[in-house]
PDB file of C-alpha atoms in Angstrom:
ATOM      1  CA  UNK A   1     127.762   3.895  -6.099  1.00 62.00           C
ATOM      2  CA  UNK A   2     130.813   1.589  -6.227  1.00 66.00           C
ATOM      3  CA  UNK A   3     129.956   0.370  -9.768  1.00 72.00           C
ATOM      4  CA  UNK A   4     128.036   3.258 -11.360  1.00 73.00           C
ATOM      5  CA  UNK A   5     129.364   6.314  -9.566  1.00 71.00           C
ATOM      6  CA  UNK A   6     131.676   8.817 -11.245  1.00 74.00           C
ATOM      7  CA  UNK A   7     134.902  10.237 -10.043  1.00 78.00           C
ATOM      8  CA  UNK A   8     135.153  10.628  -6.207  1.00 76.00           C
ATOM      9  CA  UNK A   9     131.625   9.202  -5.974  1.00 71.00           C
ATOM     10  CA  UNK A  10     132.654   5.812  -7.268  1.00 70.00           C
ATOM     11  CA  UNK A  11     133.269   4.056  -4.007  1.00 71.00           C
ATOM     12  CA  UNK A  12     132.156   1.226  -1.803  1.00 74.00           C
ATOM     13  CA  UNK A  13     130.631   3.095   1.107  1.00 80.00           C
ATOM     14  CA  UNK A  14     129.389   1.728   4.447  1.00 85.00           C
ATOM     15  CA  UNK A  15     126.423   4.068   4.030  1.00 84.00           C
ATOM     16  CA  UNK A  16     124.895   2.093   1.099  1.00 81.00           C
ATOM     17  CA  UNK A  17     122.354  -0.545   2.057  1.00 89.00           C
ATOM     18  CA  UNK A  18     122.528  -3.390   2.818  1.00 92.00           C
ATOM     19  CA  UNK A  19     125.524  -2.132   4.885  1.00 94.00           C
ATOM     20  CA  UNK A  20     124.492  -0.530   8.194  1.00 96.00           C
ATOM     21  CA  UNK A  21     126.644   2.632   8.069  1.00 95.00           C
ATOM     22  CA  UNK A  22     123.710   5.029   7.704  1.00 94.00           C
ATOM     23  CA  UNK A  23     122.011   3.544  10.722  1.00 97.00           C
ATOM     24  CA  UNK A  24     125.206   3.557  12.830  1.00 96.00           C
ATOM     25  CA  UNK A  25     125.893   7.169  11.939  1.00 95.00           C
ATOM     26  CA  UNK A  26     122.365   8.155  13.066  1.00 96.00           C
ATOM     27  CA  UNK A  27     122.727   6.106  16.254  1.00 97.00           C
ATOM     28  CA  UNK A  28     125.960   7.773  17.202  1.00 96.00           C
ATOM     29  CA  UNK A  29     124.860  11.313  16.226  1.00 97.00           C
ATOM     30  CA  UNK A  30     121.400  11.149  17.782  1.00 97.00           C
ATOM     31  CA  UNK A  31     122.159   8.733  20.621  1.00 97.00           C
ATOM     32  CA  UNK A  32     119.466   6.286  19.440  1.00 98.00           C
ATOM     33  CA  UNK A  33     118.539   3.096  21.316  1.00 98.00           C
ATOM     34  CA  UNK A  34     118.611   0.787  18.324  1.00 98.00           C
ATOM     35  CA  UNK A  35     116.991  -2.158  20.112  1.00 97.00           C
ATOM     36  CA  UNK A  36     113.922   0.018  20.906  1.00 97.00           C
ATOM     37  CA  UNK A  37     113.819   1.513  17.378  1.00 98.00           C
ATOM     38  CA  UNK A  38     111.621   0.676  14.409  1.00 98.00           C
ATOM     39  CA  UNK A  39     112.692   0.785  10.747  1.00 97.00           C
ATOM     40  CA  UNK A  40     110.223   0.712   7.883  1.00 97.00           C
ATOM     41  CA  UNK A  41     111.437  -0.300   4.407  1.00 96.00           C
ATOM     42  CA  UNK A  42     110.304  -1.737   1.171  1.00 96.00           C
ATOM     43  CA  UNK A  43     113.047  -4.098   0.247  1.00 95.00           C
ATOM     44  CA  UNK A  44     115.179  -6.842   1.726  1.00 96.00           C
ATOM     45  CA  UNK A  45     118.343  -4.585   1.729  1.00 95.00           C
ATOM     46  CA  UNK A  46     116.550  -2.084   4.008  1.00 96.00           C
ATOM     47  CA  UNK A  47     115.789  -4.860   6.463  1.00 97.00           C
ATOM     48  CA  UNK A  48     119.321  -6.282   6.254  1.00 97.00           C
ATOM     49  CA  UNK A  49     120.905  -2.909   7.023  1.00 97.00           C
ATOM     50  CA  UNK A  50     118.620  -2.227   9.947  1.00 97.00           C
ATOM     51  CA  UNK A  51     119.195  -5.731  11.390  1.00 97.00           C
ATOM     52  CA  UNK A  52     122.959  -5.364  11.082  1.00 96.00           C
ATOM     53  CA  UNK A  53     122.693  -2.099  12.977  1.00 97.00           C
ATOM     54  CA  UNK A  54     120.695  -3.747  15.773  1.00 97.00           C
ATOM     55  CA  UNK A  55     117.329  -2.194  15.036  1.00 98.00           C
ATOM     56  CA  UNK A  56     114.796  -4.019  17.193  1.00 98.00           C
ATOM     57  CA  UNK A  57     111.775  -3.958  14.888  1.00 98.00           C
ATOM     58  CA  UNK A  58     111.913  -4.089  11.088  1.00 98.00           C
ATOM     59  CA  UNK A  59     108.725  -3.551   9.073  1.00 98.00           C
ATOM     60  CA  UNK A  60     108.573  -4.438   5.415  1.00 97.00           C
ATOM     61  CA  UNK A  61     105.808  -2.581   3.565  1.00 97.00           C
ATOM     62  CA  UNK A  62     104.237  -3.320   0.205  1.00 95.00           C
ATOM     63  CA  UNK A  63     104.794  -0.282  -2.055  1.00 91.00           C
ATOM     64  CA  UNK A  64     104.287  -1.846  -5.456  1.00 84.00           C
ATOM     65  CA  UNK A  65     107.840  -3.262  -5.569  1.00 87.00           C
ATOM     66  CA  UNK A  66     108.024  -7.070  -5.441  1.00 90.00           C
ATOM     67  CA  UNK A  67     108.301  -8.420  -1.929  1.00 93.00           C
ATOM     68  CA  UNK A  68     110.866 -11.230  -1.945  1.00 94.00           C
ATOM     69  CA  UNK A  69     110.911 -14.283   0.209  1.00 95.00           C
ATOM     70  CA  UNK A  70     114.202 -13.078   1.634  1.00 95.00           C
ATOM     71  CA  UNK A  71     112.634  -9.751   2.703  1.00 95.00           C
ATOM     72  CA  UNK A  72     109.639 -11.488   4.243  1.00 95.00           C
ATOM     73  CA  UNK A  73     111.845 -13.926   6.191  1.00 97.00           C
ATOM     74  CA  UNK A  74     114.130 -11.138   7.525  1.00 96.00           C
ATOM     75  CA  UNK A  75     111.418  -8.600   8.568  1.00 98.00           C
ATOM     76  CA  UNK A  76     109.670  -8.599  11.919  1.00 97.00           C
ATOM     77  CA  UNK A  77     106.433  -8.149  10.017  1.00 98.00           C
ATOM     78  CA  UNK A  78     105.141  -7.388   6.484  1.00 97.00           C
ATOM     79  CA  UNK A  79     102.349  -4.845   6.174  1.00 97.00           C
ATOM     80  CA  UNK A  80     100.278  -3.956   3.143  1.00 96.00           C
ATOM     81  CA  UNK A  81     100.806  -0.218   3.466  1.00 95.00           C
ATOM     82  CA  UNK A  82     102.804   2.324   5.436  1.00 95.00           C
ATOM     83  CA  UNK A  83      99.412   3.571   6.639  1.00 97.00           C
ATOM     84  CA  UNK A  84      99.145   0.335   8.595  1.00 97.00           C
ATOM     85  CA  UNK A  85     102.332   1.024  10.633  1.00 97.00           C
ATOM     86  CA  UNK A  86     100.740   3.141  13.459  1.00 97.00           C
ATOM     87  CA  UNK A  87      98.123   0.550  14.248  1.00 97.00           C
ATOM     88  CA  UNK A  88     100.704  -2.229  14.216  1.00 97.00           C
ATOM     89  CA  UNK A  89     102.985  -0.324  16.614  1.00 96.00           C
ATOM     90  CA  UNK A  90      99.997   0.490  18.935  1.00 95.00           C
ATOM     91  CA  UNK A  91      99.528  -3.229  19.673  1.00 87.00           C
TER      92      UNK A  91
END
């Protein structure tokens, strides 16, 4: 973490959400079609990173963490549980 890391780990990395580096690395390594991909997250930063990487569908799930207006507005859909994801995707 760029503020709380120690030594060589104290850096501002593209792999830390809301930056999309983690998604871009996976895309390149696994040859993923991001537009046809789905990302499930539980906070606005997850949705922001996925959107920046070109992920086509972003799902925000309620996990007990507060769902912010920002997260709701950015996500393709907000679901009550990760257990609801398969039925949503089957539509």
